[in-house]
Amino acid sequence: MVAGNWKMNTTVAEGIALAGAVCAAAAPADGVDVAVLPPFTHLWAVHSVLQGTGVRLGAQDVYWKDAGAFTGEISPAMLAGWCDLVLVGHSERRHLFGERDDEVGKKFVASLAHGLEVILAVGETSDERDAGQTFAVVDRQLDAVFAQLEGAPGLDSWVIAYEPVWAIGTGRTATPEQAQEVVAHIKQHVRDRLLADSPRVLYGGSVTAANAASLFAEPDIDGALVGGVSLRAEEFGVIIAAAAPRDSA
Ligand code: PEP
């Protein structure tokens, strides 16, 4: 899977053009689940562009209530039925906007309840890594979500994105070995806690056309969540091609 998080970039017109260019760049790569996550203002227009292309649509965030006096928020009920995915727990939400682990859990459960596929982002800061707390941090972030799952609909439709905060938008990519080590840990943690198979786990953090193939060569890395480079369709297309199963690449 290769998903592009556009963050707070592009006008609506630019976003429509970018979505068309991504579809063209993604078309030759069979067997890769490709998604774009434009800003909320663009979702409906980009939804039209993506029709029939196989490229899926995602939102970058969501609130956990269905409706009500929550000025500025967007609910999962508003996205359900036409938007495929929603990203929750991105480090910019956690660190710039103070989103807590339990709030991420509420967003996760509410999105699943509305049939949205959830990309759950987890990852440690550089201080946490230096203090040897990487596994403890991702475990805590995952467990906060799992704590809210009781009574929630089946967990058949979710993806985890391991995104070390120190690698996001910094040009400092985790080495394939560093990413593999944490992704393997995450998968084992999910299996231990949920007594079920782990979903796909993506790596995110300064993924480029130059480093994608070496990350995808690791046994547990199932794709990438891409920020900056997802705004450049041609380079994003190279990342998509690098994720293609070998016999269709
Ligand atoms: C992201 O925003 O999820 C991300 C990984 O950003 P970048 O690729 O720019 O580091």
Tab-separated table of C-alpha atoms and ligand atoms in Angstrom:
chain	number	residue	atom	x	y	z
A	1	MET	CA	0.000	0.000	0.000
A	2	VAL	CA	1.214	3.520	-0.784
A	3	ALA	CA	-0.800	6.411	0.662
A	4	GLY	CA	-0.109	10.093	0.077
A	5	ASN	CA	-0.817	12.519	2.909
A	6	TRP	CA	-1.084	15.934	1.279
A	7	LYS	CA	-1.328	17.681	4.666
A	8	MET	CA	-2.408	21.362	4.412
A	9	ASN	CA	-1.210	21.819	0.845
A	10	THR	CA	-2.732	22.712	-2.545
A	11	THR	CA	-5.753	24.772	-3.514
A	12	VAL	CA	-8.835	22.835	-4.604
A	13	ALA	CA	-7.924	23.364	-8.276
A	14	GLU	CA	-4.343	22.220	-7.658
A	15	GLY	CA	-5.615	19.220	-5.735
A	16	ILE	CA	-7.906	18.144	-8.571
A	17	ALA	CA	-4.978	18.361	-10.993
A	18	LEU	CA	-2.675	16.491	-8.608
A	19	ALA	CA	-5.238	13.703	-8.137
A	20	GLY	CA	-5.455	13.258	-11.913
A	21	ALA	CA	-1.680	13.134	-12.185
A	22	VAL	CA	-1.439	10.581	-9.366
A	23	CYS	CA	-3.987	8.342	-11.124
A	24	ALA	CA	-1.908	8.488	-14.316
A	25	ALA	CA	1.299	7.761	-12.401
A	26	ALA	CA	-0.297	4.885	-10.463
A	27	ALA	CA	-1.957	3.195	-13.435
A	28	PRO	CA	1.003	1.051	-14.572
A	29	ALA	CA	1.580	-0.442	-11.089
A	30	ASP	CA	-0.815	-3.359	-10.705
A	31	GLY	CA	-1.274	-4.884	-7.302
A	32	VAL	CA	-0.542	-1.791	-5.207
A	33	ASP	CA	-3.252	-0.312	-3.027
A	34	VAL	CA	-2.838	3.419	-3.709
A	35	ALA	CA	-4.599	6.172	-1.763
A	36	VAL	CA	-4.505	9.951	-1.572
A	37	LEU	CA	-5.435	11.963	1.521
A	38	PRO	CA	-6.252	15.531	0.447
A	39	PRO	CA	-7.487	18.297	2.781
A	40	PHE	CA	-11.184	18.131	3.729
A	41	THR	CA	-12.095	20.954	1.333
A	42	HIS	CA	-10.910	18.858	-1.621
A	43	LEU	CA	-12.401	15.478	-0.775
A	44	TRP	CA	-15.636	15.663	-2.722
A	45	ALA	CA	-14.036	17.001	-5.899
A	46	VAL	CA	-11.143	14.537	-5.712
A	47	HIS	CA	-13.649	11.736	-5.152
A	48	SER	CA	-15.014	12.450	-8.646
A	49	VAL	CA	-11.546	12.446	-10.179
A	50	LEU	CA	-10.750	9.045	-8.641
A	51	GLN	CA	-13.928	7.300	-9.865
A	52	GLY	CA	-13.036	4.102	-11.739
A	53	THR	CA	-9.273	4.531	-11.310
A	54	GLY	CA	-8.690	2.194	-8.373
A	55	VAL	CA	-6.945	4.957	-6.410
A	56	ARG	CA	-8.692	5.302	-3.070
A	57	LEU	CA	-9.641	8.404	-1.140
A	58	GLY	CA	-8.819	9.180	2.476
A	59	ALA	CA	-9.299	11.986	4.988
A	60	GLN	CA	-6.423	13.220	7.139
A	61	ASP	CA	-8.361	13.307	10.397
A	62	VAL	CA	-11.874	12.987	11.800
A	63	TYR	CA	-13.809	13.746	14.987
A	64	TRP	CA	-15.461	10.946	16.967
A	65	LYS	CA	-19.005	12.314	17.302
A	66	ASP	CA	-21.604	11.850	14.558
A	67	ALA	CA	-22.991	15.399	14.648
A	68	GLY	CA	-23.516	18.367	16.925
A	69	ALA	CA	-21.965	21.569	18.254
A	70	PHE	CA	-18.345	20.870	17.371
A	71	THR	CA	-17.375	23.864	15.263
A	72	GLY	CA	-14.848	23.135	12.579
A	73	GLU	CA	-14.916	19.357	12.968
A	74	ILE	CA	-15.837	16.669	10.425
A	75	SER	CA	-17.571	13.456	11.528
A	76	PRO	CA	-17.129	9.901	10.293
A	77	ALA	CA	-20.845	9.917	9.405
A	78	MET	CA	-20.130	12.718	6.910
A	79	LEU	CA	-17.412	10.660	5.215
A	80	ALA	CA	-19.128	7.284	5.299
A	81	GLY	CA	-20.240	5.720	2.049
A	82	TRP	CA	-17.995	7.657	-0.309
A	83	CYS	CA	-14.655	8.270	1.383
A	84	ASP	CA	-12.686	5.035	1.804
A	85	LEU	CA	-10.126	5.738	4.490
A	86	VAL	CA	-9.316	7.995	7.388
A	87	LEU	CA	-5.946	8.686	9.006
A	88	VAL	CA	-5.962	9.008	12.792
A	89	GLY	CA	-3.147	9.745	15.215
A	90	HIS	CA	-0.773	11.457	12.798
A	91	SER	CA	2.149	12.894	14.769
A	92	GLU	CA	1.278	16.428	13.679
A	93	ARG	CA	-2.153	15.975	15.256
A	94	ARG	CA	-0.584	14.514	18.407
A	95	HIS	CA	2.285	16.988	18.788
A	96	LEU	CA	1.084	20.251	17.204
A	97	PHE	CA	-2.549	19.992	18.277
A	98	GLY	CA	-2.184	18.109	21.547
A	99	GLU	CA	-4.237	15.093	20.565
A	100	ARG	CA	-4.157	12.462	23.303
A	101	ASP	CA	-3.885	8.690	22.898
A	102	ASP	CA	-7.444	8.184	24.163
A	103	GLU	CA	-8.800	10.721	21.657
A	104	VAL	CA	-7.054	8.849	18.867
A	105	GLY	CA	-8.770	5.711	20.149
A	106	LYS	CA	-12.194	7.374	20.014
A	107	LYS	CA	-11.580	8.506	16.445
A	108	PHE	CA	-10.459	4.999	15.527
A	109	VAL	CA	-13.549	3.301	16.944
A	110	ALA	CA	-15.989	5.887	15.539
A	111	SER	CA	-14.468	5.558	12.068
A	112	LEU	CA	-14.684	1.766	12.095
A	113	ALA	CA	-18.298	2.003	13.222
A	114	HIS	CA	-19.048	3.946	10.046
A	115	GLY	CA	-17.301	1.440	7.796
A	116	LEU	CA	-14.243	3.578	7.118
A	117	GLU	CA	-10.860	1.895	6.814
A	118	VAL	CA	-8.543	3.430	9.383
A	119	ILE	CA	-4.841	4.190	9.053
A	120	LEU	CA	-3.579	4.430	12.633
A	121	ALA	CA	-0.285	6.322	12.905
A	122	VAL	CA	2.111	5.679	15.771
A	123	GLY	CA	5.714	6.626	16.390
A	124	GLU	CA	8.280	7.954	18.831
A	125	THR	CA	10.036	11.314	19.086
A	126	SER	CA	13.791	11.539	18.809
A	127	ASP	CA	14.133	12.048	22.588
A	128	GLU	CA	12.055	8.932	23.183
A	129	ARG	CA	14.223	6.947	20.759
A	130	ASP	CA	17.405	8.221	22.389
A	131	ALA	CA	16.022	7.182	25.774
A	132	GLY	CA	15.402	3.655	24.479
A	133	GLN	CA	11.618	4.055	24.730
A	134	THR	CA	10.616	3.397	21.116
A	135	PHE	CA	8.857	0.086	21.727
A	136	ALA	CA	7.195	1.368	24.916
A	137	VAL	CA	5.826	4.430	23.103
A	138	VAL	CA	4.330	2.560	20.152
A	139	ASP	CA	2.924	-0.078	22.525
A	140	ARG	CA	1.294	2.666	24.624
A	141	GLN	CA	-0.205	4.327	21.549
A	142	LEU	CA	-1.577	1.012	20.257
A	143	ASP	CA	-2.875	-0.115	23.654
A	144	ALA	CA	-4.783	3.160	24.100
A	145	VAL	CA	-6.699	2.299	20.935
A	146	PHE	CA	-7.178	-1.363	21.836
A	147	ALA	CA	-8.583	-0.287	25.231
A	148	GLN	CA	-11.571	1.218	23.422
A	149	LEU	CA	-12.308	-1.688	21.138
A	150	GLU	CA	-14.648	-3.595	23.410
A	151	GLY	CA	-18.035	-3.761	21.737
A	152	ALA	CA	-16.654	-2.037	18.630
A	153	PRO	CA	-17.211	-3.561	15.210
A	154	GLY	CA	-14.767	-6.160	13.895
A	155	LEU	CA	-11.233	-5.080	13.249
A	156	ASP	CA	-11.133	-6.223	9.647
A	157	SER	CA	-10.341	-2.942	8.034
A	158	TRP	CA	-7.352	-1.106	9.376
A	159	VAL	CA	-3.738	-0.359	8.661
A	160	ILE	CA	-0.962	0.823	10.960
A	161	ALA	CA	1.578	3.443	9.896
A	162	TYR	CA	4.830	3.457	11.837
A	163	GLU	CA	6.057	7.019	11.575
A	164	PRO	CA	9.006	8.020	13.752
A	165	VAL	CA	8.398	11.685	14.521
A	166	TRP	CA	12.074	12.536	13.945
A	167	ALA	CA	11.778	11.285	10.355
A	168	ILE	CA	8.627	13.145	9.317
A	169	GLY	CA	9.320	16.017	6.969
A	170	THR	CA	12.939	16.147	8.113
A	171	GLY	CA	14.696	14.355	5.255
A	172	ARG	CA	16.069	12.005	7.948
A	173	THR	CA	14.623	8.633	6.934
A	174	ALA	CA	14.835	5.679	9.289
A	175	THR	CA	17.207	3.087	7.914
A	176	PRO	CA	15.440	0.038	6.517
A	177	GLU	CA	16.799	-1.926	9.485
A	178	GLN	CA	15.481	0.606	12.030
A	179	ALA	CA	12.060	0.659	10.360
A	180	GLN	CA	11.921	-3.134	10.051
A	181	GLU	CA	12.808	-3.612	13.715
A	182	VAL	CA	9.928	-1.437	14.940
A	183	VAL	CA	7.417	-2.672	12.353
A	184	ALA	CA	8.160	-6.294	13.316
A	185	HIS	CA	7.717	-5.336	16.973
A	186	ILE	CA	4.379	-3.649	16.202
A	187	LYS	CA	3.092	-6.725	14.376
A	188	GLN	CA	4.080	-8.982	17.282
A	189	HIS	CA	2.481	-6.593	19.774
A	190	VAL	CA	-0.785	-6.636	17.815
A	191	ARG	CA	-0.761	-10.431	17.659
A	192	ASP	CA	-0.076	-10.693	21.400
A	193	ARG	CA	-2.736	-8.184	22.427
A	194	LEU	CA	-5.529	-9.004	19.993
A	195	LEU	CA	-4.794	-12.700	19.449
A	196	ALA	CA	-5.308	-12.051	15.759
A	197	ASP	CA	-3.216	-11.414	12.694
A	198	SER	CA	-1.628	-8.008	12.397
A	199	PRO	CA	-2.931	-5.719	9.663
A	200	ARG	CA	-0.557	-4.246	7.107
A	201	VAL	CA	2.042	-1.941	8.613
A	202	LEU	CA	3.371	0.961	6.541
A	203	TYR	CA	6.488	2.995	7.172
A	204	GLY	CA	6.312	6.793	7.001
A	205	GLY	CA	8.987	9.429	7.384
A	206	SER	CA	10.835	11.115	4.501
A	207	VAL	CA	10.119	8.306	2.031
A	208	THR	CA	11.379	9.248	-1.442
A	209	ALA	CA	11.777	7.664	-4.852
A	210	ALA	CA	15.404	7.007	-3.896
A	211	ASN	CA	14.844	5.140	-0.622
A	212	ALA	CA	11.446	3.448	-1.111
A	213	ALA	CA	12.701	0.217	-2.686
A	214	SER	CA	15.141	-0.518	0.143
A	215	LEU	CA	12.401	0.030	2.729
A	216	PHE	CA	9.960	-2.191	0.803
A	217	ALA	CA	12.604	-4.934	0.612
A	218	GLU	CA	12.267	-5.455	4.379
A	219	PRO	CA	10.075	-8.450	5.174
A	220	ASP	CA	7.539	-6.742	7.443
A	221	ILE	CA	7.152	-3.350	5.759
A	222	ASP	CA	3.944	-3.467	3.710
A	223	GLY	CA	4.146	-0.052	2.090
A	224	ALA	CA	4.521	3.631	2.847
A	225	LEU	CA	2.655	6.652	4.093
A	226	VAL	CA	4.221	9.505	2.147
A	227	GLY	CA	3.986	13.194	2.983
A	228	GLY	CA	6.054	15.726	1.041
A	229	VAL	CA	6.759	13.584	-2.002
A	230	SER	CA	3.070	12.739	-2.443
A	231	LEU	CA	2.662	16.292	-3.777
A	232	ARG	CA	4.891	15.409	-6.757
A	233	ALA	CA	2.949	12.874	-8.820
A	234	GLU	CA	5.844	11.592	-10.900
A	235	GLU	CA	8.071	10.858	-7.904
A	236	PHE	CA	5.104	9.459	-6.005
A	237	GLY	CA	4.580	7.168	-9.006
A	238	VAL	CA	8.139	5.857	-8.633
A	239	ILE	CA	7.374	4.968	-4.995
A	240	ILE	CA	4.178	3.199	-6.106
A	241	ALA	CA	6.116	1.247	-8.738
A	242	ALA	CA	8.695	0.239	-6.111
A	243	ALA	CA	5.869	-1.281	-4.048
A	244	ALA	CA	4.513	-3.377	-6.923
A	245	PRO	CA	4.700	-7.137	-6.507
A	246	ARG	CA	7.771	-8.319	-8.428
A	247	ASP	CA	5.884	-10.175	-11.191
A	248	SER	CA	3.835	-7.083	-12.074
A	249	ALA	CA	6.490	-4.395	-11.598
B	1	PEP	C1	3.644	12.092	6.835
B	1	PEP	O1	3.162	13.211	6.866
B	1	PEP	O2	2.959	11.140	7.216
B	1	PEP	C2	5.006	11.918	6.353
B	1	PEP	C3	5.539	10.739	6.452
B	1	PEP	O3	5.640	13.035	5.835
B	1	PEP	P1	7.024	13.062	5.012
B	1	PEP	O4	6.963	11.955	3.986
B	1	PEP	O5	7.061	14.425	4.384
B	1	PEP	O6	8.128	12.826	5.989
